[in-house]
Coordinates of C-alpha atoms and ligand atoms in Angstrom, one line a residue:
X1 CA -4.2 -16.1 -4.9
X2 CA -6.0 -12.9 -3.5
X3 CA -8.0 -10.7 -5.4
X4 CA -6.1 -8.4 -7.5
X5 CA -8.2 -5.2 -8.0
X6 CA -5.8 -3.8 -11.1
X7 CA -3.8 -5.1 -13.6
X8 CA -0.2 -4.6 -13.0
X9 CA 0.1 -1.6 -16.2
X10 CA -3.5 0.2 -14.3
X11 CA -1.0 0.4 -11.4
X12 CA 1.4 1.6 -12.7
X13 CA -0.2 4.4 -14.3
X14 CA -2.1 5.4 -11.9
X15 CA 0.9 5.8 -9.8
X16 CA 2.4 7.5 -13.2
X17 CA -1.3 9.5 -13.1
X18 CA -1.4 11.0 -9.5
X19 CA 2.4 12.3 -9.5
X20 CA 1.6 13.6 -13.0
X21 CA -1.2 15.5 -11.3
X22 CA 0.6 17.2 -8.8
X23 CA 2.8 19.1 -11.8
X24 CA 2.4 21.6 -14.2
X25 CA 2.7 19.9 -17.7
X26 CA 2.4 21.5 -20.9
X27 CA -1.2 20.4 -22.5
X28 CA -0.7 17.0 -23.6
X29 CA 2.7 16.4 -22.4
X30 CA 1.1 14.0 -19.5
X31 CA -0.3 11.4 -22.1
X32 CA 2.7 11.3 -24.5
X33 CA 4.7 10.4 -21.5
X34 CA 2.2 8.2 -20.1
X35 CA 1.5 6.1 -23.0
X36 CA 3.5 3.1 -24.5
X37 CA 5.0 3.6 -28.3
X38 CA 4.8 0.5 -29.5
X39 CA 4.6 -3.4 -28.7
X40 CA 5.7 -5.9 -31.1
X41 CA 3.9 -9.7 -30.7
X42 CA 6.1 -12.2 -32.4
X43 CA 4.4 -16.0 -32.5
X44 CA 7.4 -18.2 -34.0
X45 CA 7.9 -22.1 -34.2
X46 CA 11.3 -24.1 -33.6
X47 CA 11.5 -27.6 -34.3
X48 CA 12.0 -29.0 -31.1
X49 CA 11.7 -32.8 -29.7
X50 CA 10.3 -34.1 -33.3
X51 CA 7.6 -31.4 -33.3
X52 CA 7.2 -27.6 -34.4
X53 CA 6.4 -25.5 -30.9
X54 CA 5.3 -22.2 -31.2
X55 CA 6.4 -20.1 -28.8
X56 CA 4.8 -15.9 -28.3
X57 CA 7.2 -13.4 -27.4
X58 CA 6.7 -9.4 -27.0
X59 CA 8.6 -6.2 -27.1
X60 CA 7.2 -2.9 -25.8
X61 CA 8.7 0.4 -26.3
X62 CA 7.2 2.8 -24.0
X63 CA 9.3 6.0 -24.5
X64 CA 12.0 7.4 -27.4
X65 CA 12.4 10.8 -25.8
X66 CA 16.0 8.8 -25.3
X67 CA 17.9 6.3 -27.5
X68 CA 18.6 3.4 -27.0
X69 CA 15.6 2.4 -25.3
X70 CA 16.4 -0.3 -22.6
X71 CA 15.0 -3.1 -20.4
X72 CA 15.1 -6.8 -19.6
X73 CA 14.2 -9.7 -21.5
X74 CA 11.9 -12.2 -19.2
X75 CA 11.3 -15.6 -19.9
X76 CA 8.0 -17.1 -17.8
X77 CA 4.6 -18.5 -18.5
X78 CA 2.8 -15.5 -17.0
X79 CA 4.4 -12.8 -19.5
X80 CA 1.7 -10.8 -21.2
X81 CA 1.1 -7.6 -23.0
X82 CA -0.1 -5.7 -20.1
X83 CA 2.8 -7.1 -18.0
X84 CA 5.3 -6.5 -20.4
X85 CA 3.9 -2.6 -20.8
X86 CA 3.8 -1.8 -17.4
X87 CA 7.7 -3.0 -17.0
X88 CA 8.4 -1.1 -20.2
X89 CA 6.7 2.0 -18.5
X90 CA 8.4 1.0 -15.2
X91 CA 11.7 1.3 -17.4
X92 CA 11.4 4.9 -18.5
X93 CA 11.0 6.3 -15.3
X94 CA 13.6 4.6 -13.5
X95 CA 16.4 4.8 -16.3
X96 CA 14.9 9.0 -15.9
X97 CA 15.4 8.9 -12.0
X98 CA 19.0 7.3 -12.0
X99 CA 20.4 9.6 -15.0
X100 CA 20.6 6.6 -17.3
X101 CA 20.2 7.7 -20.6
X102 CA 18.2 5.4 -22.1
X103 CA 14.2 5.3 -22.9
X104 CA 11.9 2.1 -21.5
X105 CA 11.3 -1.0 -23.2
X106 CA 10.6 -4.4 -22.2
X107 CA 10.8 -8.3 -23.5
X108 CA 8.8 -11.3 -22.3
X109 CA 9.2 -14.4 -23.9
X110 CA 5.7 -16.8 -22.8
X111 CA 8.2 -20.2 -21.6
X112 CA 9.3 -22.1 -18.9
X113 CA 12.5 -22.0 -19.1
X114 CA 12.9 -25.0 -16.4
X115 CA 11.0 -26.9 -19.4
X116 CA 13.5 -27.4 -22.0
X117 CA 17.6 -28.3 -22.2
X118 CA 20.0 -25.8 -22.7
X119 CA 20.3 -26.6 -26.4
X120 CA 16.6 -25.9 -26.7
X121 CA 16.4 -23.1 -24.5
X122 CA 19.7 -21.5 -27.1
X123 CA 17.8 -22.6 -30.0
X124 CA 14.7 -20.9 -28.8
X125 CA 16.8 -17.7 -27.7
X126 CA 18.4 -17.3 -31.1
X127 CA 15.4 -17.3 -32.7
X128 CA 13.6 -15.1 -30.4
X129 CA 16.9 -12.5 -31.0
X130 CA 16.3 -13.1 -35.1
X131 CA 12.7 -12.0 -34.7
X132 CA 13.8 -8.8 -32.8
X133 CA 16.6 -8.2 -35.0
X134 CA 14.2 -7.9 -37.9
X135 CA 12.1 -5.2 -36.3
X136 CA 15.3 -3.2 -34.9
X137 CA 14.0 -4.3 -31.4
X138 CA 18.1 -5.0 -30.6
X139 CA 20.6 -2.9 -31.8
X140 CA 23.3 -0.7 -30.2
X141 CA 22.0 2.3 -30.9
X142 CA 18.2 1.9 -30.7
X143 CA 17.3 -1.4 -28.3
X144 CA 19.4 -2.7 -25.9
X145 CA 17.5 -6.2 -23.7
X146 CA 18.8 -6.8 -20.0
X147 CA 18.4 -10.4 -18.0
X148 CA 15.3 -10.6 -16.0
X149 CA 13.3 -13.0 -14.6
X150 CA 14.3 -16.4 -15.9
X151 CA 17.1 -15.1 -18.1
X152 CA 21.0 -14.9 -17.4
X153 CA 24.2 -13.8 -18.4
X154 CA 23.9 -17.4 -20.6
X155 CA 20.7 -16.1 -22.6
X156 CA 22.9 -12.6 -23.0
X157 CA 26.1 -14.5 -24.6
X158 CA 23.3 -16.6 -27.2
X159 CA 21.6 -13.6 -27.8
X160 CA 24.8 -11.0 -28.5
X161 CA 26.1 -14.1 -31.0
X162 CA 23.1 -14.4 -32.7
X163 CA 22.9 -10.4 -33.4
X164 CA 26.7 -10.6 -34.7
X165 CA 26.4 -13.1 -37.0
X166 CA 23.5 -11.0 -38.2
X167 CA 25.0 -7.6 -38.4
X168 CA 29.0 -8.9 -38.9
X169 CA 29.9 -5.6 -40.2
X170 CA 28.8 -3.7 -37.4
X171 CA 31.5 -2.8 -34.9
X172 CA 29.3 -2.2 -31.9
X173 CA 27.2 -5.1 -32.2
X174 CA 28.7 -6.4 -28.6
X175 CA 26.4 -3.7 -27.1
X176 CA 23.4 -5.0 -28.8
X177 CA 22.6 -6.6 -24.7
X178 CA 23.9 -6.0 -22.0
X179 CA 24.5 -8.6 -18.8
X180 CA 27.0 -10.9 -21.2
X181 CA 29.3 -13.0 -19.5
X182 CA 32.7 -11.5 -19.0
X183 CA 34.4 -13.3 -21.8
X184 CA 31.5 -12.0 -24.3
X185 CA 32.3 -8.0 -23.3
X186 CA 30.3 -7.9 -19.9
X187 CA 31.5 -6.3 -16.9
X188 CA 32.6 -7.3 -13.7
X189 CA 29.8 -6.2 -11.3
X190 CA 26.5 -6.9 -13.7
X191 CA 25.5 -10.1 -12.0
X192 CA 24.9 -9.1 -8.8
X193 CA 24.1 -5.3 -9.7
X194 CA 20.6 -4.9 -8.6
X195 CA 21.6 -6.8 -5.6
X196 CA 24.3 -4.4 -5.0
X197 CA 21.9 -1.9 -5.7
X198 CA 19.1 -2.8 -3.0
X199 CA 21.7 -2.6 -0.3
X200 CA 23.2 0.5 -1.1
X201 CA 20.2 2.1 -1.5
X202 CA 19.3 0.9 2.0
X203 CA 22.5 1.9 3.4
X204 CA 21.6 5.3 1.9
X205 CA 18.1 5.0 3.5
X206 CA 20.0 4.3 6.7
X207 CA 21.8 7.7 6.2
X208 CA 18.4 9.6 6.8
X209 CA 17.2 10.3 10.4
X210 CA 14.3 12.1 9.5
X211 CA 13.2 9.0 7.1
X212 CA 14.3 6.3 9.3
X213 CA 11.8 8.5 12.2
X214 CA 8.7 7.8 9.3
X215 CA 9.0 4.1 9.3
X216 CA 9.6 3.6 12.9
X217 CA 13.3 2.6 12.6
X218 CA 16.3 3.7 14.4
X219 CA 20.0 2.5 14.8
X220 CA 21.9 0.4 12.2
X221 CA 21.6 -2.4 9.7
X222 CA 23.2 -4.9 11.6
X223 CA 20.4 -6.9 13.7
X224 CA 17.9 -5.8 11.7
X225 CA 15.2 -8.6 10.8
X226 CA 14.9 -8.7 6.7
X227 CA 12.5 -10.8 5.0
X228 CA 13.3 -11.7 1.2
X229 CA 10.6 -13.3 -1.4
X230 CA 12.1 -14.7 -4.6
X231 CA 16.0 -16.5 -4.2
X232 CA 16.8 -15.4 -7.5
X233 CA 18.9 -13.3 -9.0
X234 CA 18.4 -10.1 -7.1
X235 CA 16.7 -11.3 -3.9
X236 CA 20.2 -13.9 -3.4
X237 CA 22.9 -11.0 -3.9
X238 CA 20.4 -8.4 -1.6
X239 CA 20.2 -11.1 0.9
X240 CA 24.2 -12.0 0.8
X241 CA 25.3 -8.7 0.5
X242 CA 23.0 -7.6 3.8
X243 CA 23.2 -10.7 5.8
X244 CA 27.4 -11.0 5.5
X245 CA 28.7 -7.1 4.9
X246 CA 25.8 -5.6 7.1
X247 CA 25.0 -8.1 9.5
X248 CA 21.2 -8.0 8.8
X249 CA 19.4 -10.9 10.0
X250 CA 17.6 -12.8 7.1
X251 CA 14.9 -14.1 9.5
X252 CA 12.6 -15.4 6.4
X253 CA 13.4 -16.5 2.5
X254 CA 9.6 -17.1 0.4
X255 CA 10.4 -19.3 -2.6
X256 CA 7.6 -20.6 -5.0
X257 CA 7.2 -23.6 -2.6
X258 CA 6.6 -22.0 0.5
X259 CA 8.8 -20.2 3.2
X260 CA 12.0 -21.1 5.5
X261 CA 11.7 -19.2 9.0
X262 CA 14.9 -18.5 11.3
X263 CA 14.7 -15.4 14.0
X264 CA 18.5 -16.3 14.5
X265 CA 19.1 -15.3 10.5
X266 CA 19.6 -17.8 7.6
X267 CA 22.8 -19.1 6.1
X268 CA 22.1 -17.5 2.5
X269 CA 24.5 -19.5 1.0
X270 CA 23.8 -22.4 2.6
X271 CA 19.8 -22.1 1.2
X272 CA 21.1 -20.9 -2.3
X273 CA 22.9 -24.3 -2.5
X274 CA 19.8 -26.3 -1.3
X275 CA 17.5 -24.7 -3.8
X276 CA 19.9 -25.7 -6.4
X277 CA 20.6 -29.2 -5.9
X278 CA 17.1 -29.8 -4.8
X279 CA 14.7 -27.7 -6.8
X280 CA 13.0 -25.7 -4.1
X281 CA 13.6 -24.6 -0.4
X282 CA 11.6 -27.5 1.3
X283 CA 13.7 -29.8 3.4
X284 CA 16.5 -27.7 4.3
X285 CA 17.7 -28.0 7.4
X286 CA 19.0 -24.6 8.5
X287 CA 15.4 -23.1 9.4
X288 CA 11.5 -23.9 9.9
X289 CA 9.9 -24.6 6.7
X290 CA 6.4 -23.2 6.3
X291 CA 4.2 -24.3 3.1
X292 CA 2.3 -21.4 2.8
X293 CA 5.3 -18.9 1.2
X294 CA 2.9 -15.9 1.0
X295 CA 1.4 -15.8 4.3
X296 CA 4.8 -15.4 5.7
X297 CA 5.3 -11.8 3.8
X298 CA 2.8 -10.9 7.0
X299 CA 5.4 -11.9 9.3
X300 CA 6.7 -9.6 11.4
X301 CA 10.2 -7.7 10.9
X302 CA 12.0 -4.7 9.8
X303 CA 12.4 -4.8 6.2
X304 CA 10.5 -6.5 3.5
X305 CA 12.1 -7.1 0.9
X306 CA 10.4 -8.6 -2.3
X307 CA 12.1 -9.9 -5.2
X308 CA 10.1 -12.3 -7.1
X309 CA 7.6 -10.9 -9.1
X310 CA 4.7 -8.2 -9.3
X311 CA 1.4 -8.0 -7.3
X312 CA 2.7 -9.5 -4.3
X313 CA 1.1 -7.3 -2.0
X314 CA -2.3 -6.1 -2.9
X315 CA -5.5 -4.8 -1.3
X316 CA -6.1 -8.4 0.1
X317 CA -3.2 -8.4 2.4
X318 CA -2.0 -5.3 2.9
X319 CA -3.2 -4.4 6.2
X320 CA -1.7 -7.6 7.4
X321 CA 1.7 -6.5 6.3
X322 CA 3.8 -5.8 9.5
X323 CA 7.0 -4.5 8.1
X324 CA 8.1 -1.0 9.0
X325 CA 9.9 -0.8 5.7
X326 CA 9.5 -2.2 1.8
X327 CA 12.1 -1.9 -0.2
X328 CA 10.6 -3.2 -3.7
X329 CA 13.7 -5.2 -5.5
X330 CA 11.0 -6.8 -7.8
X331 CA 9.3 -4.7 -10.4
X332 CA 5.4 -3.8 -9.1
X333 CA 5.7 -5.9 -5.7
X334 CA 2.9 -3.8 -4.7
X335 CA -0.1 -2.8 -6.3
X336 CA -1.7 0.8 -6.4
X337 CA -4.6 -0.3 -3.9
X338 CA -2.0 -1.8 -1.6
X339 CA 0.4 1.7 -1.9
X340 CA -2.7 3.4 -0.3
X341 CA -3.6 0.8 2.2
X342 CA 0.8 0.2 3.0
X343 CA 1.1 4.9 2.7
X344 CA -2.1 5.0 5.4
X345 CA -0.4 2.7 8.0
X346 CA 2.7 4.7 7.7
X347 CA 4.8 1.9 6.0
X348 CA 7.5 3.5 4.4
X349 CA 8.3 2.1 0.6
X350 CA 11.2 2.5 -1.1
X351 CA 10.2 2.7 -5.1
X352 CA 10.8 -0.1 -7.5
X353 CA 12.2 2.6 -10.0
X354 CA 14.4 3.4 -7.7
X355 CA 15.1 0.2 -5.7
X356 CA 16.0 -2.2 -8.5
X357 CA 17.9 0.8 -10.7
X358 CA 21.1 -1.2 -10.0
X359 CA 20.8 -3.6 -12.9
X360 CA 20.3 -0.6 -15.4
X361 CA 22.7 1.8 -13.9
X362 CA 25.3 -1.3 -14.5
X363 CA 24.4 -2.3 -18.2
X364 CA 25.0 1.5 -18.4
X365 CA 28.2 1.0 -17.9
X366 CA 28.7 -1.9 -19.6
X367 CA 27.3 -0.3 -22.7
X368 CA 29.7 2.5 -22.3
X369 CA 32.4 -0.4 -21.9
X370 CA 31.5 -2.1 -25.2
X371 CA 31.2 1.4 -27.3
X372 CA 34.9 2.1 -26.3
X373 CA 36.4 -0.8 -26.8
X374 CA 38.0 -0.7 -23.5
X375 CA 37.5 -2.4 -20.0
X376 CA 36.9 0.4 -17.1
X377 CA 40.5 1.3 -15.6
X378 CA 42.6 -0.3 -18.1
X379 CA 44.2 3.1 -19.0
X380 CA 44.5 5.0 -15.6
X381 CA 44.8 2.2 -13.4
X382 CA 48.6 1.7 -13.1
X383 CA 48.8 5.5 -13.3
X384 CA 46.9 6.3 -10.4
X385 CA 48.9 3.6 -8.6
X386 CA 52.3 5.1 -9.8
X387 CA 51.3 8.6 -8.1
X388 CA 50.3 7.0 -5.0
X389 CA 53.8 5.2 -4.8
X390 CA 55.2 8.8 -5.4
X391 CA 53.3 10.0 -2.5
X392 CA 54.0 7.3 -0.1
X393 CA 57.8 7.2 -1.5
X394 CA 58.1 10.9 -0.1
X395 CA 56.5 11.4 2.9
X396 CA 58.7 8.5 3.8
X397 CA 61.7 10.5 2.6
X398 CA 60.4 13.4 5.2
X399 CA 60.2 10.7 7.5
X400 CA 64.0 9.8 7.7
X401 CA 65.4 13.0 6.8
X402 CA 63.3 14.9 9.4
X403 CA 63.6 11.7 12.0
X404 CA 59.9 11.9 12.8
X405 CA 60.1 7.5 11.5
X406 CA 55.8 8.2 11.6
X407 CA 54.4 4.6 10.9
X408 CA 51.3 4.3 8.3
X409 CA 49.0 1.9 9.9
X410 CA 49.2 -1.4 8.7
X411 CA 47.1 -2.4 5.3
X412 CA 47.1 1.1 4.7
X413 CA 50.1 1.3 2.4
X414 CA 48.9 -1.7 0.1
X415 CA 45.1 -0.5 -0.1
X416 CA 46.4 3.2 -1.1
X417 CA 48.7 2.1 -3.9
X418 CA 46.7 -0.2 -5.5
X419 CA 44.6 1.1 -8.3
X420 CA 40.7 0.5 -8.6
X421 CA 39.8 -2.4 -10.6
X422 CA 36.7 -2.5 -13.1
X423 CA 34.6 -4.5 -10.2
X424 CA 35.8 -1.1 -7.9
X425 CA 34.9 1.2 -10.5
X426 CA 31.5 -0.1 -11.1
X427 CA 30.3 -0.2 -7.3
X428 CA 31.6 3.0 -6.7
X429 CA 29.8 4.1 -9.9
X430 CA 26.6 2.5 -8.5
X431 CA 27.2 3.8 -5.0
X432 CA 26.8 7.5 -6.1
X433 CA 23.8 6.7 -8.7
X434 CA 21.9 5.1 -5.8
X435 CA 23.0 7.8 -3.2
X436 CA 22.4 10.9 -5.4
X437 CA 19.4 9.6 -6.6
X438 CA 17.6 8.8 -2.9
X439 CA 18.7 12.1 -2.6
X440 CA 17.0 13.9 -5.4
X441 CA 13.8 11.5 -4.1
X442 CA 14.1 13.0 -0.6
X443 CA 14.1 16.4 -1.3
X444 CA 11.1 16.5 -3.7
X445 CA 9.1 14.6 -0.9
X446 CA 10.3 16.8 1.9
X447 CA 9.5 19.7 0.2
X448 CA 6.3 19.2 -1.1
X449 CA 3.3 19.1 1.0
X450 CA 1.6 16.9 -1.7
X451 CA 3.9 14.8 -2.3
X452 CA 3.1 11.8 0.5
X453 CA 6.0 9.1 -0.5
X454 CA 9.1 8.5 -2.1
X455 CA 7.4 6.7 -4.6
X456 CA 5.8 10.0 -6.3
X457 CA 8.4 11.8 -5.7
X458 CA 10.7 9.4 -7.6
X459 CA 7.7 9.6 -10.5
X460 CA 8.0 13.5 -10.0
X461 CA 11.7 13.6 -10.7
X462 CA 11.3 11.1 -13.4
X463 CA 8.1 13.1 -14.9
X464 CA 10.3 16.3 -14.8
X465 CA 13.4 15.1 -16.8
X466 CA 11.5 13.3 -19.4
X467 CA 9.5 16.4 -19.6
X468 CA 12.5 18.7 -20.5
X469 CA 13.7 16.2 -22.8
X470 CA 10.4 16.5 -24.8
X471 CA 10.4 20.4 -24.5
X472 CA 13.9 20.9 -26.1
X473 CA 12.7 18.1 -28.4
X474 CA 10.0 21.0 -29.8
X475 CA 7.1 18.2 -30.5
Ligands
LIG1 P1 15.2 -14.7 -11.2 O1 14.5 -15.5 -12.2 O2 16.7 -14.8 -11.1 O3 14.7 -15.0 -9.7 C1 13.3 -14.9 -9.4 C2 13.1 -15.8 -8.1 O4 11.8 -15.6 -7.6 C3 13.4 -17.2 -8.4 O5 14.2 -17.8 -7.4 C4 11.9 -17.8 -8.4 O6 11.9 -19.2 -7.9 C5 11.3 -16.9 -7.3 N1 9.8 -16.8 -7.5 C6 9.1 -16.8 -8.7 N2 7.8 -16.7 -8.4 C7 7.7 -16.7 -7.1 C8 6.6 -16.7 -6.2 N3 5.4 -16.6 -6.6 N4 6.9 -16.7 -4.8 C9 8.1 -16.7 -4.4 N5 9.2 -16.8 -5.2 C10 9.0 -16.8 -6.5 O7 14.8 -13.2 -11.4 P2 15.5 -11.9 -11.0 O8 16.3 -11.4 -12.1 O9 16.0 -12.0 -9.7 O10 14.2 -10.8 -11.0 C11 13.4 -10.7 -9.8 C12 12.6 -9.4 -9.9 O11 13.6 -8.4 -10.0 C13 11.7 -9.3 -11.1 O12 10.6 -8.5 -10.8 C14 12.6 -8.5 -12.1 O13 11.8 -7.7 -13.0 C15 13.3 -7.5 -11.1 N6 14.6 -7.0 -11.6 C16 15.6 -7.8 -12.0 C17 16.7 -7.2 -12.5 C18 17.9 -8.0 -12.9 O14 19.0 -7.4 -13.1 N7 17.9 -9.3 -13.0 C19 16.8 -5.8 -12.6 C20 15.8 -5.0 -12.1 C21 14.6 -5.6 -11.7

């Protein structure tokens, strides 16, 4: 791998630093914002194939200004301190850009995951959730873990049973995580959130002449050539979602074993399926396979999208990177000496914070949906479908009594009387969060001479909220 020049938490605040720089703070203010609360470091041992392992996990708080704090829970043998800050960090800013209101925190739990059974893997998880639960680093009302990298709706459901037995008398404890399976009080839409998320904030991206004009793109989606790293959870639901609703062409997929080329575009589904009944993305048959996966993020195309893990791109091969756009679905794709190097060449980069804000945005919701008791749309639904049958009921009346006999187009009727679903509710929830938020982004970069990139100005907008939330807090 290249030379990295910082560690993944330098980059992010010095990101953090230099938007900070460009405002007015009150004295202080600008290191209580920068700096992470807390990080807990649990080492604890399950008995596991006739042995005691010991596994390390961590959980960084990096900002209270809001409660619950909130963020994923990763399971990888590369989690670290410094990692798991620098997503915590990551965390408070974005949850502050989208209008969740939630502070930043982080979990990393130092496993393979691909190394032990699903009974291990749940024995390992409950214990990991008994450790937390004894430091209030999970609770309803003070720490809420997500899925990340290497963790699922499956760890979720262990994890939100293992806090219940714990706190039975505590009616909220559903809301202790968020990404559960349906059946364990998630919400139809979390799985492929931040998926969802990276293509609506592209479609909103698409909305903007004058930004389109910086990176060198015109026109629409469709056609487009879009390179994904990382066939996970994010990267597969960007990659279906833009491939089959947006006709994009997925001309390149990077998995941990190298790269799968096709200018024609890449059956998504047909790669996902490979991947899982063979491990990895060699030997499929629907593209050129290419062992070296992270040469191929030089290749050209329109948008880059990567969706793996952090450091990607860095100073080493920046200036090779020929995409006119980045939108960063993986936390810290690219580090602070490749944002220079990537800002200089005019690539424009759509912000992590701001990129991957899906996910939160929906465990918002399905925090909101375990507090009440109630799935989204249960009480208005056949309400809002009984007006709409008024409506329609009427104007036919005009029709016959006036003799007009006007003809609603077909699939009209059926779409406008049936009531939005929770699955409708939440995209159309996370289609405004995404739109209004690019927009808030935009206008701070536009109308700031200083401000060079969506990236600070997403830090600028985020800097600014927390900031009135510690004023009115009187520290
Ligand atoms: P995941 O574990 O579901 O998928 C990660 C994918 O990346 C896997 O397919 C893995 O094989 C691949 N990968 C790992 N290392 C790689 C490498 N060096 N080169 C190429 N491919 C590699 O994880 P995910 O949930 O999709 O998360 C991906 C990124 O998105 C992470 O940075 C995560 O923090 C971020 N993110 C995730 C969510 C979420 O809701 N899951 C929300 C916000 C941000």
């Amino acid at each position: 791998m290249a030379a990295r020049q910082s560690s993944f938490r330098d980059s992010v605040d010095r990101m953090f630093t230099h938007a900070a720089g460009l405002m007015s703070l009150a004295p202080g203010l600008e290191e209580k914002i920068r700096v992470c609360n807390s990080t807990y470091t649990v080492r604890f041992g399950v008995r596991l194939r006739g042995q005691i392992h010991t596994f390390t996990g961590y959980r960084s708080v990096h900002s209270e200004h809001m409660e619950p704090v909130k963020g994923g829970i990763r399971y990888s043998l590369d989690v670290n301190q410094d990692e798991v800050e620098a997503l915590a960090a990551l965390m408070t800013y974005k949850c502050a850009l989208v209008e969740v209101p939630f502070g930043g925190s982080k979990g990393g739990l130092c496993i393979d995951p691909r190394a032990w059974n699903e009974d291990e893997l749940e024995r390992i998880t409950r214990r990991f959730t008994y450790e937390l639960s004894r430091r209030n680093l999970i609770s309803p009302s003070q720490n809420v873990p997500a899925p990340d990298m290497g963790t699922g709706e499956r760890e979720m459901a262990w994890m939100a049973d293992a806090y219940k037995r714990l706190h039975p008398d505590d009616i909220n404890a559903k809301a202790c995580v968020t990404g559960k399976p349906r059946h364990a009080g998630g919400i139809d839409g979390r799985v492929e959130a931040t998926g969802r998320g990276v293509q609506y904030a592209l479609r909103e991206v698409f909305r903007h002449d004058d930004v389109m004009k910086r990176a060198g793109l015109e026109g629409a989606l469709a056609g487009k050539r879009v390179i994904v790293q990382g066939l996970g959870n994010v990267g597969y639901h960007a990659a279906q979602f833009l491939s089959c609703e947006d006709k994009a062409l997925v001309t390149c997929v990077i998995e941990r074993d190298g790269a799968i080329l096709n200018p024609q575009g890449i059956n998504i589904d047909a790669l996902r399926g490979h991947i899982r009944s063979t491990g990895g993305i060699k030997g499929f048959v629907g593209g050129e396979y290419r062992e070296n996966g992270l040469g191929a993020l030089e290749e050209a195309c329109d948008i880059l999208i990567p969706a793996a893990i952090e450091s990607v791109i860095h100073e080493g091969n920046a200036e090779r990177i020929q995409a006119k756009l980045i939108i960063e679905a993986a936390n810290g794709p690219v580090t602070a000496d490749a944002d220079e190097i990537l800002k200089r060449r005019g690539i424009v980069i759509v912000p992590d914070m701001y990129a991957n804000a899906g996910g939160v945005t929906v465990s918002y919701f399905e925090w909101v949906k375990n507090l009440s008791q109630i799935s989204l749309g249960r009480l208005e639904r056949r309400h809002e479908e009984a007006r709409a049958r008024l409506l329609i009921e009427e104007l036919e009346r005009i029709s016959s009594d006036t003799g007009t006999n006007f003809e609603l187009a077909r699939g009209f009727k059926e779409a406008f009387l049936t009531g939005a679903d929770e699955l409708e509710l939440v995209r159309s929830g996370l289609d405004d969060t995404m739109r209004e938020s690019f927009k808030k982004m935009k206008e701070v970069w536009m109308s700031n001479p200083k401000v060079e990139d969506l990236r600070t100005a997403g830090y600028v907008v985020a800097i600014r909220r927390i900031s009135n939330v510690y004023n009115s807090l009187g520290l």
